[in-house]
XYZ file of C-alpha atoms in Angstrom:
343
model
C -81.113 -38.337 26.968
C -77.859 -37.591 25.132
C -76.765 -34.001 25.009
C -74.485 -33.028 22.158
C -72.435 -29.845 22.469
C -70.839 -28.389 19.350
C -68.009 -25.906 19.743
C -67.167 -23.759 16.707
C -63.541 -22.701 16.359
C -64.235 -20.357 13.440
C -63.974 -16.597 14.151
C -67.145 -14.623 14.695
C -66.741 -13.000 11.272
C -67.275 -16.431 9.728
C -70.544 -16.810 11.576
C -71.700 -13.377 10.430
C -71.186 -14.271 6.796
C -72.358 -17.889 7.142
C -75.415 -17.833 9.445
C -77.148 -20.689 7.606
C -74.215 -23.118 8.004
C -74.013 -22.222 11.685
C -77.689 -23.040 12.096
C -77.431 -26.372 10.253
C -74.351 -27.392 12.266
C -76.180 -26.694 15.513
C -79.234 -28.624 14.380
C -77.885 -31.785 12.766
C -74.137 -31.623 13.332
C -71.242 -31.268 10.884
C -71.094 -35.004 10.096
C -74.729 -34.961 9.000
C -74.140 -31.835 6.943
C -71.300 -33.540 5.065
C -73.470 -36.617 4.516
C -76.395 -34.504 3.279
C -74.204 -32.673 0.802
C -72.569 -35.915 -0.385
C -75.917 -37.611 -0.983
C -77.496 -34.542 -2.582
C -80.074 -33.892 0.111
C -78.804 -30.350 0.550
C -78.172 -28.759 -2.848
C -77.209 -25.313 -4.025
C -80.741 -24.836 -5.284
C -82.204 -24.857 -1.776
C -79.275 -23.258 0.036
C -80.370 -19.711 0.913
C -76.706 -18.638 1.155
C -76.075 -19.630 -2.444
C -79.219 -17.851 -3.606
C -78.233 -14.727 -1.697
C -74.709 -14.626 -3.141
C -76.027 -15.148 -6.678
C -78.528 -12.313 -6.265
C -75.825 -10.121 -4.753
C -73.542 -10.817 -7.707
C -76.323 -9.967 -10.149
C -77.014 -6.660 -8.398
C -73.332 -5.701 -8.450
C -73.144 -6.602 -12.146
C -76.282 -4.593 -12.929
C -75.165 -1.567 -10.916
C -71.770 -1.598 -12.623
C -73.448 -1.731 -16.026
C -75.803 1.129 -15.135
C -72.750 3.221 -14.308
C -71.106 2.212 -17.591
C -68.065 0.812 -15.783
C -66.019 -2.150 -16.966
C -64.892 -4.701 -14.420
C -61.344 -3.462 -14.886
C -62.338 0.131 -14.083
C -64.322 -0.928 -11.009
C -61.321 -2.912 -9.758
C -59.025 0.074 -10.212
C -61.338 2.571 -8.495
C -62.233 0.284 -5.584
C -58.712 -1.047 -5.056
C -60.049 -4.621 -5.190
C -58.636 -7.192 -7.608
C -60.485 -7.799 -10.861
C -60.446 -11.528 -10.105
C -62.208 -10.967 -6.778
C -64.877 -8.792 -8.426
C -65.401 -11.491 -11.061
C -65.965 -14.024 -8.270
C -68.362 -11.647 -6.522
C -70.400 -11.086 -9.697
C -70.566 -14.820 -10.420
C -72.053 -15.502 -6.983
C -68.956 -17.344 -5.759
C -67.406 -14.568 -3.701
C -68.063 -14.797 0.040
C -67.731 -11.045 0.383
C -67.071 -9.157 3.603
C -69.177 -6.113 4.414
C -66.074 -3.890 4.269
C -65.152 -4.940 0.729
C -68.767 -4.673 -0.405
C -68.834 -1.129 0.964
C -65.754 -0.329 -1.110
C -67.381 -1.735 -4.239
C -70.518 0.349 -3.656
C -68.458 3.476 -2.998
C -66.451 3.003 -6.188
C -69.694 2.980 -8.180
C -71.159 5.962 -6.340
C -73.952 3.729 -5.068
C -75.433 3.167 -1.624
C -74.504 -0.068 0.118
C -78.160 -1.067 0.469
C -78.566 -0.882 -3.325
C -76.421 -4.006 -3.603
C -78.146 -6.064 -0.921
C -80.828 -8.368 -2.386
C -84.242 -7.364 -1.098
C -87.837 -6.949 -2.129
C -88.225 -3.225 -2.707
C -91.722 -2.094 -1.621
C -92.505 0.139 -4.622
C -90.912 0.746 -8.061
C -89.998 4.340 -7.145
C -88.423 3.378 -3.841
C -84.984 4.689 -4.859
C -86.490 8.108 -5.654
C -88.441 8.197 -2.377
C -85.383 7.164 -0.387
C -83.152 9.832 -1.933
C -85.803 12.504 -1.400
C -86.071 11.529 2.260
C -82.307 11.798 2.654
C -82.448 15.421 1.497
C -85.670 16.388 3.264
C -85.899 18.696 6.249
C -87.526 17.427 9.480
C -90.649 19.453 8.600
C -90.845 17.896 5.114
C -90.462 14.421 6.578
C -93.290 15.134 9.041
C -95.531 16.315 6.178
C -94.686 13.208 4.146
C -95.590 10.988 7.084
C -98.943 12.756 7.422
C -99.670 12.315 3.704
C -98.750 8.631 3.727
C -100.906 8.124 6.801
C -103.833 9.736 4.998
C -103.956 12.766 7.281
C -103.881 15.225 4.406
C -104.784 15.000 0.726
C -102.005 14.446 -1.782
C -101.786 17.363 -4.157
C -101.484 16.390 -7.817
C -97.940 16.599 -9.096
C -97.445 19.311 -11.694
C -94.131 19.931 -13.369
C -93.552 22.657 -15.928
C -92.835 21.464 -19.448
C -89.232 22.196 -20.402
C -89.014 20.573 -23.802
C -87.720 17.318 -25.249
C -85.005 15.174 -23.668
C -83.084 12.501 -25.553
C -81.773 9.503 -23.639
C -79.832 6.418 -24.684
C -76.354 4.927 -24.886
C -73.355 6.788 -26.275
C -73.466 6.606 -30.040
C -77.262 6.751 -30.189
C -77.140 10.076 -32.054
C -78.415 12.289 -29.253
C -76.123 15.194 -30.132
C -76.406 15.003 -33.926
C -80.153 14.365 -34.056
C -80.844 16.690 -31.128
C -79.233 19.611 -32.939
C -81.211 18.854 -36.098
C -84.488 18.666 -34.168
C -83.804 21.889 -32.235
C -83.034 23.746 -35.455
C -86.217 22.403 -37.062
C -88.546 23.531 -34.270
C -86.677 26.698 -33.279
C -85.687 25.705 -29.739
C -82.255 25.855 -28.142
C -80.128 22.705 -28.049
C -78.311 21.789 -24.829
C -75.884 18.992 -24.023
C -76.110 18.272 -20.312
C -72.503 17.091 -20.062
C -71.291 20.341 -21.649
C -73.318 22.280 -19.082
C -71.692 20.293 -16.277
C -68.254 21.040 -17.673
C -69.013 24.757 -18.098
C -70.411 25.115 -14.578
C -67.480 23.337 -12.922
C -64.574 24.298 -15.175
C -63.556 20.651 -15.598
C -64.094 17.953 -18.195
C -66.343 15.004 -17.363
C -63.271 12.751 -17.195
C -61.535 15.145 -14.791
C -64.641 15.397 -12.585
C -64.908 11.608 -12.305
C -61.164 11.280 -11.635
C -61.292 13.907 -8.866
C -64.695 13.325 -7.300
C -65.742 9.859 -8.452
C -69.085 8.726 -9.839
C -71.013 10.080 -6.844
C -69.482 13.541 -7.244
C -70.233 13.600 -10.949
C -73.878 12.617 -10.373
C -74.265 15.436 -7.831
C -72.944 17.940 -10.370
C -75.184 16.460 -13.042
C -78.255 16.994 -10.880
C -77.179 20.546 -10.022
C -76.632 21.384 -13.708
C -80.054 20.003 -14.628
C -81.718 22.005 -11.846
C -80.087 25.196 -13.127
C -81.197 24.446 -16.684
C -84.800 23.978 -15.566
C -84.658 27.276 -13.675
C -84.160 29.100 -16.981
C -87.780 28.328 -17.946
C -86.769 27.984 -21.599
C -87.916 25.353 -24.076
C -85.017 23.174 -25.174
C -83.946 19.934 -26.777
C -81.730 18.283 -24.168
C -79.155 15.580 -24.906
C -78.370 13.652 -21.723
C -75.478 11.394 -20.769
C -76.057 7.676 -21.253
C -75.799 6.915 -17.544
C -78.268 9.522 -16.326
C -80.810 6.733 -15.727
C -78.601 5.340 -12.942
C -79.392 8.285 -10.653
C -83.007 7.901 -9.563
C -83.744 11.512 -8.571
C -82.118 13.046 -11.645
C -83.830 10.672 -14.041
C -87.181 11.241 -12.328
C -86.673 14.989 -12.850
C -86.020 14.371 -16.548
C -89.160 12.258 -16.931
C -91.362 14.774 -15.121
C -90.026 17.875 -16.904
C -89.490 16.725 -20.496
C -91.119 14.703 -23.211
C -88.465 11.996 -23.113
C -87.366 9.981 -26.140
C -85.140 6.923 -26.074
C -82.875 6.852 -29.143
C -82.239 3.177 -29.686
C -79.832 1.283 -31.959
C -78.097 -2.081 -32.162
C -75.059 -2.551 -29.880
C -72.764 -2.903 -32.904
C -73.954 0.456 -34.213
C -73.400 2.134 -30.862
C -69.841 0.801 -30.748
C -69.064 1.762 -34.354
C -70.371 5.317 -33.888
C -68.419 5.822 -30.659
C -65.226 4.590 -32.306
C -65.744 6.917 -35.264
C -65.983 9.762 -32.756
C -62.684 8.673 -31.222
C -64.357 8.253 -27.845
C -63.673 4.837 -26.294
C -64.173 5.631 -22.603
C -64.613 3.921 -20.249
C -63.528 0.686 -21.953
C -60.660 1.804 -24.184
C -58.313 -1.032 -23.279
C -60.883 -3.705 -22.570
C -60.787 -6.608 -25.003
C -64.315 -7.533 -23.969
C -65.684 -4.053 -24.732
C -68.517 -5.410 -26.860
C -69.656 -7.784 -24.120
C -69.507 -4.928 -21.616
C -71.558 -2.719 -23.928
C -74.231 -5.400 -24.245
C -74.295 -5.794 -20.467
C -74.735 -2.034 -20.045
C -77.596 -1.993 -22.548
C -79.379 -4.944 -20.925
C -79.094 -3.332 -17.484
C -80.340 0.064 -18.633
C -83.086 -1.042 -21.008
C -85.852 -1.215 -18.341
C -85.025 2.397 -17.379
C -84.669 3.685 -20.934
C -88.043 2.063 -21.643
C -89.710 4.512 -19.212
C -89.334 7.206 -21.878
C -92.455 8.705 -23.446
C -91.403 7.409 -26.873
C -88.789 5.197 -28.519
C -87.093 6.026 -31.811
C -85.172 3.121 -33.299
C -82.376 4.422 -35.535
C -80.914 1.005 -36.384
C -79.775 0.866 -39.993
C -80.943 4.413 -40.772
C -78.993 7.268 -42.297
C -78.697 10.479 -40.289
C -81.402 12.185 -42.365
C -83.756 9.206 -42.100
C -83.225 8.993 -38.341
C -83.868 12.750 -37.994
C -87.100 12.397 -39.971
C -88.224 9.566 -37.687
C -87.406 11.648 -34.604
C -89.382 14.623 -35.932
C -92.352 12.339 -36.625
C -92.227 11.083 -33.033
C -92.497 14.598 -31.548
C -95.154 15.850 -33.984
C -98.106 14.887 -31.703
C -96.512 16.705 -28.754
C -95.779 19.865 -30.702
C -99.160 19.992 -32.448
C -102.044 17.940 -31.055
C -100.947 18.023 -27.409
C -99.339 21.455 -27.335
C -102.322 23.025 -25.572
C -102.023 20.636 -22.614
C -98.487 21.944 -22.098
C -99.523 25.572 -22.490
C -97.626 25.878 -25.784
C -98.532 27.185 -29.188
C -98.453 24.560 -31.957
C -95.196 24.222 -33.861
C -95.501 23.708 -37.591
C -93.470 20.758 -38.877
């Protein structure tokens, strides 16, 4: 019986990032590995490392788009080269855990959000964030409920009005004001509330506290708005869907409407407003905008209704928006404890 001993001279860090190659080398030896790759027996399609890196790259790309960050901005905030991030997103970057942590931190995301996995339930991100904030007693109660020890009480949230979601340039501010005036409710821009409560502009908040700090202030501002117990038309920031708890609060407290348009229209409207952040100097701004829209569409689609404003004048879009809320304000008003609003 011949005993073959293989000694690896690579550092342990290499083994941590390349566990599959280590296993194959132990099993069939490096010569056989080279032969298998040369003859096509082992291909990228069945290499779990390749699959993992591709999925990792996709998750980084999606998370960046949800945050509305260009690759250039992510590189600047994380202190990692744009070329390296491009390699990571293409599935060709053999990333270290330290650099991946920096990428996640720059986006205000949790490291585990970037690791490919099969999430147990669609609302896992909401559940996870709630658990992080829960007291030991709340966690114990949640465990009892999940174990079936006590009945789950039906969730009831007070109705706070109508929330408009969508990309910048969707018309949330313009159409929101018109709708609020029509039905006699107050109109609120969430970003303006954040600025008023913190004495800083959104850009200054992000520069000082990063994406994570801004999202915390966004959630605090929304909580304070809901505490007023006033009916309102709320215009949200385009990236509010990237924060699971905040977006869940929007969906449970408001009749939510996604204002939708073509990417070209979004870009044209934003440019007319003189607002090019966060991609002012990016020659691939249109491609970035499309990537943002693709990444956010599944979340925007959770809205109660969709109003497509593509190709419509402001008045026509306002009329379509009013039509979309008519059932809520008339036929379904009683279920919300409201009096009907004549439109």
